[in-house]
PDB file of C-alpha atoms in Angstrom:
ATOM      1  CA  MET A   1     114.049 115.899 102.716  1.00  0.00           C
ATOM      2  CA  GLU A   2     113.629 112.371 101.276  1.00  0.00           C
ATOM      3  CA  LEU A   3     117.239 111.558 102.093  1.00  0.00           C
ATOM      4  CA  LEU A   4     116.735 112.706 105.662  1.00  0.00           C
ATOM      5  CA  ALA A   5     113.647 110.517 105.854  1.00  0.00           C
ATOM      6  CA  ARG A   6     115.664 107.444 104.729  1.00  0.00           C
ATOM      7  CA  LEU A   7     118.428 108.251 107.093  1.00  0.00           C
ATOM      8  CA  GLN A   8     116.032 108.709 110.064  1.00  0.00           C
ATOM      9  CA  HIS A   9     114.343 105.394 109.334  1.00  0.00           C
ATOM     10  CA  HIS A  10     117.730 103.700 109.480  1.00  0.00           C
ATOM     11  CA  GLY A  11     118.775 105.231 112.834  1.00  0.00           C
ATOM     12  CA  ALA A  12     120.535 108.387 111.833  1.00  0.00           C
ATOM     13  CA  ALA A  13     119.928 111.503 113.984  1.00  0.00           C
ATOM     14  CA  THR A  14     118.138 114.269 112.049  1.00  0.00           C
ATOM     15  CA  ARG A  15     116.029 117.327 113.088  1.00  0.00           C
ATOM     16  CA  LEU A  16     112.989 115.410 111.799  1.00  0.00           C
ATOM     17  CA  ILE A  17     110.632 114.049 114.429  1.00  0.00           C
ATOM     18  CA  ASP A  18     109.431 110.604 113.246  1.00  0.00           C
ATOM     19  CA  THR A  19     105.650 110.299 113.703  1.00  0.00           C
ATOM     20  CA  SER A  20     102.804 108.092 112.478  1.00  0.00           C
ATOM     21  CA  LYS A  21      99.293 108.855 111.288  1.00  0.00           C
ATOM     22  CA  SER A  22      98.280 105.725 113.237  1.00  0.00           C
ATOM     23  CA  VAL A  23      97.885 106.100 116.933  1.00  0.00           C
ATOM     24  CA  LEU A  24      98.312 102.351 117.378  1.00  0.00           C
ATOM     25  CA  VAL A  25     101.647 102.401 115.491  1.00  0.00           C
ATOM     26  CA  ALA A  26     102.760 105.414 117.628  1.00  0.00           C
ATOM     27  CA  LEU A  27     101.775 103.557 120.843  1.00  0.00           C
ATOM     28  CA  TRP A  28     103.794 100.531 119.824  1.00  0.00           C
ATOM     29  CA  PHE A  29     106.937 102.711 119.268  1.00  0.00           C
ATOM     30  CA  CYS A  30     106.230 104.554 122.543  1.00  0.00           C
ATOM     31  CA  CYS A  31     106.096 101.114 124.428  1.00  0.00           C
ATOM     32  CA  VAL A  32     109.064  99.356 122.793  1.00  0.00           C
ATOM     33  CA  SER A  33     111.486 102.235 123.350  1.00  0.00           C
ATOM     34  CA  GLU A  34     112.798 102.635 126.886  1.00  0.00           C
ATOM     35  CA  PRO A  35     110.713  99.829 128.286  1.00  0.00           C
ATOM     36  CA  ASN A  36     111.592 100.655 131.880  1.00  0.00           C
ATOM     37  CA  LYS A  37     110.717 104.262 131.675  1.00  0.00           C
ATOM     38  CA  THR A  38     107.432 106.233 131.372  1.00  0.00           C
ATOM     39  CA  GLY A  39     106.709 107.065 127.735  1.00  0.00           C
ATOM     40  CA  ALA A  40     104.902 110.030 126.185  1.00  0.00           C
ATOM     41  CA  LEU A  41     102.378 109.528 123.449  1.00  0.00           C
ATOM     42  CA  ILE A  42     101.886 112.940 121.775  1.00  0.00           C
ATOM     43  CA  GLY A  43      99.175 114.003 119.480  1.00  0.00           C
ATOM     44  CA  VAL A  44      98.967 117.174 117.602  1.00  0.00           C
ATOM     45  CA  HIS A  45      95.639 118.270 116.122  1.00  0.00           C
ATOM     46  CA  THR A  46      95.945 118.664 112.293  1.00  0.00           C
ATOM     47  CA  ASN A  47      94.351 122.201 112.484  1.00  0.00           C
ATOM     48  CA  HIS A  48      97.554 123.258 114.156  1.00  0.00           C
ATOM     49  CA  LEU A  49     100.032 121.935 111.567  1.00  0.00           C
ATOM     50  CA  GLY A  50     101.405 123.299 108.394  1.00  0.00           C
ATOM     51  CA  GLY A  51     103.370 121.614 105.777  1.00  0.00           C
ATOM     52  CA  TYR A  52     103.165 119.046 102.973  1.00  0.00           C
ATOM     53  CA  GLU A  53     100.945 115.990 103.479  1.00  0.00           C
ATOM     54  CA  GLY A  54     100.952 113.829 100.502  1.00  0.00           C
ATOM     55  CA  GLU A  55     102.773 116.315  98.366  1.00  0.00           C
ATOM     56  CA  THR A  56     106.362 116.195  97.205  1.00  0.00           C
ATOM     57  CA  ASP A  57     108.364 119.093  98.640  1.00  0.00           C
ATOM     58  CA  ARG A  58     111.063 119.844  96.026  1.00  0.00           C
ATOM     59  CA  ARG A  59     112.735 122.647  97.917  1.00  0.00           C
ATOM     60  CA  LYS A  60     116.310 122.316  98.955  1.00  0.00           C
ATOM     61  CA  TYR A  61     116.980 121.683 102.631  1.00  0.00           C
ATOM     62  CA  GLN A  62     118.397 125.173 103.195  1.00  0.00           C
ATOM     63  CA  GLU A  63     115.270 126.687 101.693  1.00  0.00           C
ATOM     64  CA  VAL A  64     113.072 124.570 104.088  1.00  0.00           C
ATOM     65  CA  ILE A  65     115.027 125.647 107.104  1.00  0.00           C
ATOM     66  CA  LYS A  66     115.073 129.266 106.169  1.00  0.00           C
ATOM     67  CA  GLY A  67     111.258 129.181 105.725  1.00  0.00           C
ATOM     68  CA  LEU A  68     110.852 128.083 109.381  1.00  0.00           C
ATOM     69  CA  LYS A  69     111.758 131.484 110.859  1.00  0.00           C
ATOM     70  CA  GLY A  70     108.891 132.795 112.852  1.00  0.00           C
ATOM     71  CA  VAL A  71     106.491 129.920 112.046  1.00  0.00           C
ATOM     72  CA  PRO A  72     104.824 129.296 115.594  1.00  0.00           C
ATOM     73  CA  HIS A  73     103.735 125.661 114.901  1.00  0.00           C
ATOM     74  CA  PRO A  74     105.342 122.515 113.554  1.00  0.00           C
ATOM     75  CA  LEU A  75     105.175 121.527 109.986  1.00  0.00           C
ATOM     76  CA  THR A  76     104.338 118.045 108.719  1.00  0.00           C
ATOM     77  CA  TRP A  77     105.977 116.304 105.809  1.00  0.00           C
ATOM     78  CA  GLU A  78     104.789 112.941 104.516  1.00  0.00           C
ATOM     79  CA  PRO A  79     107.431 111.269 102.407  1.00  0.00           C
ATOM     80  CA  PRO A  80     106.338 109.429  99.304  1.00  0.00           C
ATOM     81  CA  SER A  81     106.104 105.719 100.087  1.00  0.00           C
ATOM     82  CA  ILE A  82     109.676 105.273  99.069  1.00  0.00           C
ATOM     83  CA  THR A  83     109.997 102.184 101.186  1.00  0.00           C
ATOM     84  CA  LYS A  84     107.824  99.458 102.509  1.00  0.00           C
ATOM     85  CA  ARG A  85     108.808 100.535 106.022  1.00  0.00           C
ATOM     86  CA  ILE A  86     107.568 104.095 105.591  1.00  0.00           C
ATOM     87  CA  ALA A  87     104.190 102.741 104.173  1.00  0.00           C
ATOM     88  CA  ALA A  88     103.857 100.133 106.966  1.00  0.00           C
ATOM     89  CA  GLN A  89     104.501 102.650 109.719  1.00  0.00           C
ATOM     90  CA  HIS A  90     102.154 105.319 108.124  1.00  0.00           C
ATOM     91  CA  SER A  91     105.155 107.655 108.510  1.00  0.00           C
ATOM     92  CA  GLN A  92     105.078 111.426 108.744  1.00  0.00           C
ATOM     93  CA  PHE A  93     107.708 113.757 110.034  1.00  0.00           C
ATOM     94  CA  LEU A  94     107.358 116.932 112.057  1.00  0.00           C
ATOM     95  CA  TYR A  95     109.780 119.677 112.090  1.00  0.00           C
ATOM     96  CA  SER A  96     109.991 123.258 113.269  1.00  0.00           C
ATOM     97  CA  GLU A  97     112.212 126.124 114.055  1.00  0.00           C
ATOM     98  CA  VAL A  98     114.370 124.902 116.974  1.00  0.00           C
ATOM     99  CA  LYS A  99     112.864 125.934 120.253  1.00  0.00           C
ATOM    100  CA  LYS A 100     114.353 126.150 123.761  1.00  0.00           C
ATOM    101  CA  ASP A 101     111.422 125.068 125.797  1.00  0.00           C
ATOM    102  CA  LYS A 102     110.613 122.605 128.582  1.00  0.00           C
ATOM    103  CA  TRP A 103     108.542 120.601 126.133  1.00  0.00           C
ATOM    104  CA  GLY A 104     111.610 120.124 123.870  1.00  0.00           C
ATOM    105  CA  SER A 105     112.968 121.639 120.736  1.00  0.00           C
ATOM    106  CA  LEU A 106     109.914 121.137 118.576  1.00  0.00           C
ATOM    107  CA  ALA A 107     107.399 124.082 118.427  1.00  0.00           C
ATOM    108  CA  LEU A 108     104.321 122.359 119.774  1.00  0.00           C
ATOM    109  CA  PRO A 109     101.192 124.381 119.624  1.00  0.00           C
ATOM    110  CA  ARG A 110      99.851 125.529 123.011  1.00  0.00           C
ATOM    111  CA  ASP A 111      96.317 126.427 122.167  1.00  0.00           C
ATOM    112  CA  LYS A 112      93.571 124.467 123.976  1.00  0.00           C
ATOM    113  CA  GLY A 113      92.966 121.075 122.215  1.00  0.00           C
ATOM    114  CA  ALA A 114      95.962 121.495 119.956  1.00  0.00           C
ATOM    115  CA  THR A 115      98.435 119.090 121.580  1.00  0.00           C
ATOM    116  CA  TYR A 116      97.665 116.081 123.789  1.00  0.00           C
ATOM    117  CA  ILE A 117     100.264 114.226 125.787  1.00  0.00           C
ATOM    118  CA  PHE A 118      99.503 110.881 127.297  1.00  0.00           C
ATOM    119  CA  ALA A 119     101.856 109.323 129.877  1.00  0.00           C
ATOM    120  CA  ILE A 120     102.298 105.565 129.326  1.00  0.00           C
ATOM    121  CA  PRO A 121     103.779 104.085 132.418  1.00  0.00           C
ATOM    122  CA  SER A 122     106.387 101.417 132.166  1.00  0.00           C
ATOM    123  CA  THR A 123     104.097  99.033 134.090  1.00  0.00           C
ATOM    124  CA  LEU A 124     101.570  99.152 131.083  1.00  0.00           C
ATOM    125  CA  LYS A 125     104.019  98.951 128.285  1.00  0.00           C
ATOM    126  CA  THR A 126     104.237  95.194 128.098  1.00  0.00           C
ATOM    127  CA  LYS A 127     100.545  94.634 128.159  1.00  0.00           C
ATOM    128  CA  CYS A 128     100.076  97.328 125.479  1.00  0.00           C
ATOM    129  CA  ILE A 129     102.543  95.638 123.215  1.00  0.00           C
ATOM    130  CA  GLU A 130     100.787  92.314 123.727  1.00  0.00           C
ATOM    131  CA  ILE A 131      97.426  93.731 122.878  1.00  0.00           C
ATOM    132  CA  LEU A 132      98.850  95.581 119.848  1.00  0.00           C
ATOM    133  CA  GLN A 133     100.490  92.443 118.569  1.00  0.00           C
ATOM    134  CA  GLU A 134      97.525  89.995 119.280  1.00  0.00           C
ATOM    135  CA  ALA A 135      94.621  92.170 118.335  1.00  0.00           C
ATOM    136  CA  PHE A 136      96.056  94.456 115.623  1.00  0.00           C
ATOM    137  CA  ASP A 137      99.029  92.527 114.302  1.00  0.00           C
ATOM    138  CA  ILE A 138     101.315  95.542 115.036  1.00  0.00           C
ATOM    139  CA  ARG A 139     104.734  94.017 115.744  1.00  0.00           C
ATOM    140  CA  HIS A 140     108.318  94.336 114.601  1.00  0.00           C
ATOM    141  CA  LEU A 141     107.909  92.049 111.714  1.00  0.00           C
ATOM    142  CA  THR A 142     104.952  94.038 110.214  1.00  0.00           C
ATOM    143  CA  LEU A 143     106.329  97.495 110.916  1.00  0.00           C
ATOM    144  CA  PHE A 144     109.732  96.712 109.472  1.00  0.00           C
ATOM    145  CA  PRO A 145     108.985  94.742 106.324  1.00  0.00           C
ATOM    146  CA  ASP A 146     112.464  95.072 104.917  1.00  0.00           C
ATOM    147  CA  LEU A 147     115.841  93.249 105.271  1.00  0.00           C
ATOM    148  CA  ASP A 148     116.935  95.145 108.383  1.00  0.00           C
ATOM    149  CA  GLY A 149     113.564  94.350 110.013  1.00  0.00           C
ATOM    150  CA  PHE A 150     113.701  90.741 109.142  1.00  0.00           C
ATOM    151  CA  GLY A 151     117.161  90.519 110.560  1.00  0.00           C
ATOM    152  CA  GLN A 152     116.114  92.057 113.820  1.00  0.00           C
ATOM    153  CA  ALA A 153     112.851  90.085 114.131  1.00  0.00           C
ATOM    154  CA  ASN A 154     114.837  86.852 113.649  1.00  0.00           C
ATOM    155  CA  SER A 155     117.891  87.614 115.665  1.00  0.00           C
ATOM    156  CA  HIS A 156     119.402  85.287 118.167  1.00  0.00           C
ATOM    157  CA  ASN A 157     118.000  87.178 121.225  1.00  0.00           C
ATOM    158  CA  LYS A 158     114.271  86.639 120.282  1.00  0.00           C
ATOM    159  CA  TYR A 159     112.392  83.791 121.924  1.00  0.00           C
ATOM    160  CA  GLU A 160     111.295  80.847 119.767  1.00  0.00           C
ATOM    161  CA  PHE A 161     107.683  81.984 119.054  1.00  0.00           C
ATOM    162  CA  TYR A 162     108.349  85.717 118.926  1.00  0.00           C
ATOM    163  CA  ASN A 163     107.000  86.100 115.299  1.00  0.00           C
ATOM    164  CA  ASN A 164     104.073  83.745 115.744  1.00  0.00           C
ATOM    165  CA  ARG A 165     100.843  85.600 115.058  1.00  0.00           C
ATOM    166  CA  TRP A 166      98.471  83.110 116.754  1.00  0.00           C
TER     167      TRP A 166
END
């Protein structure tokens, strides 16, 4: 699972759904991806999750997947803070048995108050990012405190004062 977490954080496709325990960090990711489309900020109440939060899951991947059969809700897994990026993003991962559902392939709980979905229109995304950066210092540079993040935050296509905090 730790290898999958590292791969996911460096852009590889896995069956893990990258989430954050911080709604502000989640909002930032919602707003920076697909800036011209409506985004979905999804929250799942912790009473409707299973899994390993803050514990090391030492099972092999095949054991984890086999154990998903018939589990009606997603499981959460919090990786040990193996990288500064995972710590900065308050990372957790959700995974479940693969579902064929209009909501997607993750088994989201349908009980009242279990899952919240907020639409973030493209017209609000720029303003949300501005507020997150200026009021909470949530920006590319603070969420990606590693070599990859530094390279992106200081790339040629960023405007001169992109990383200024005030």
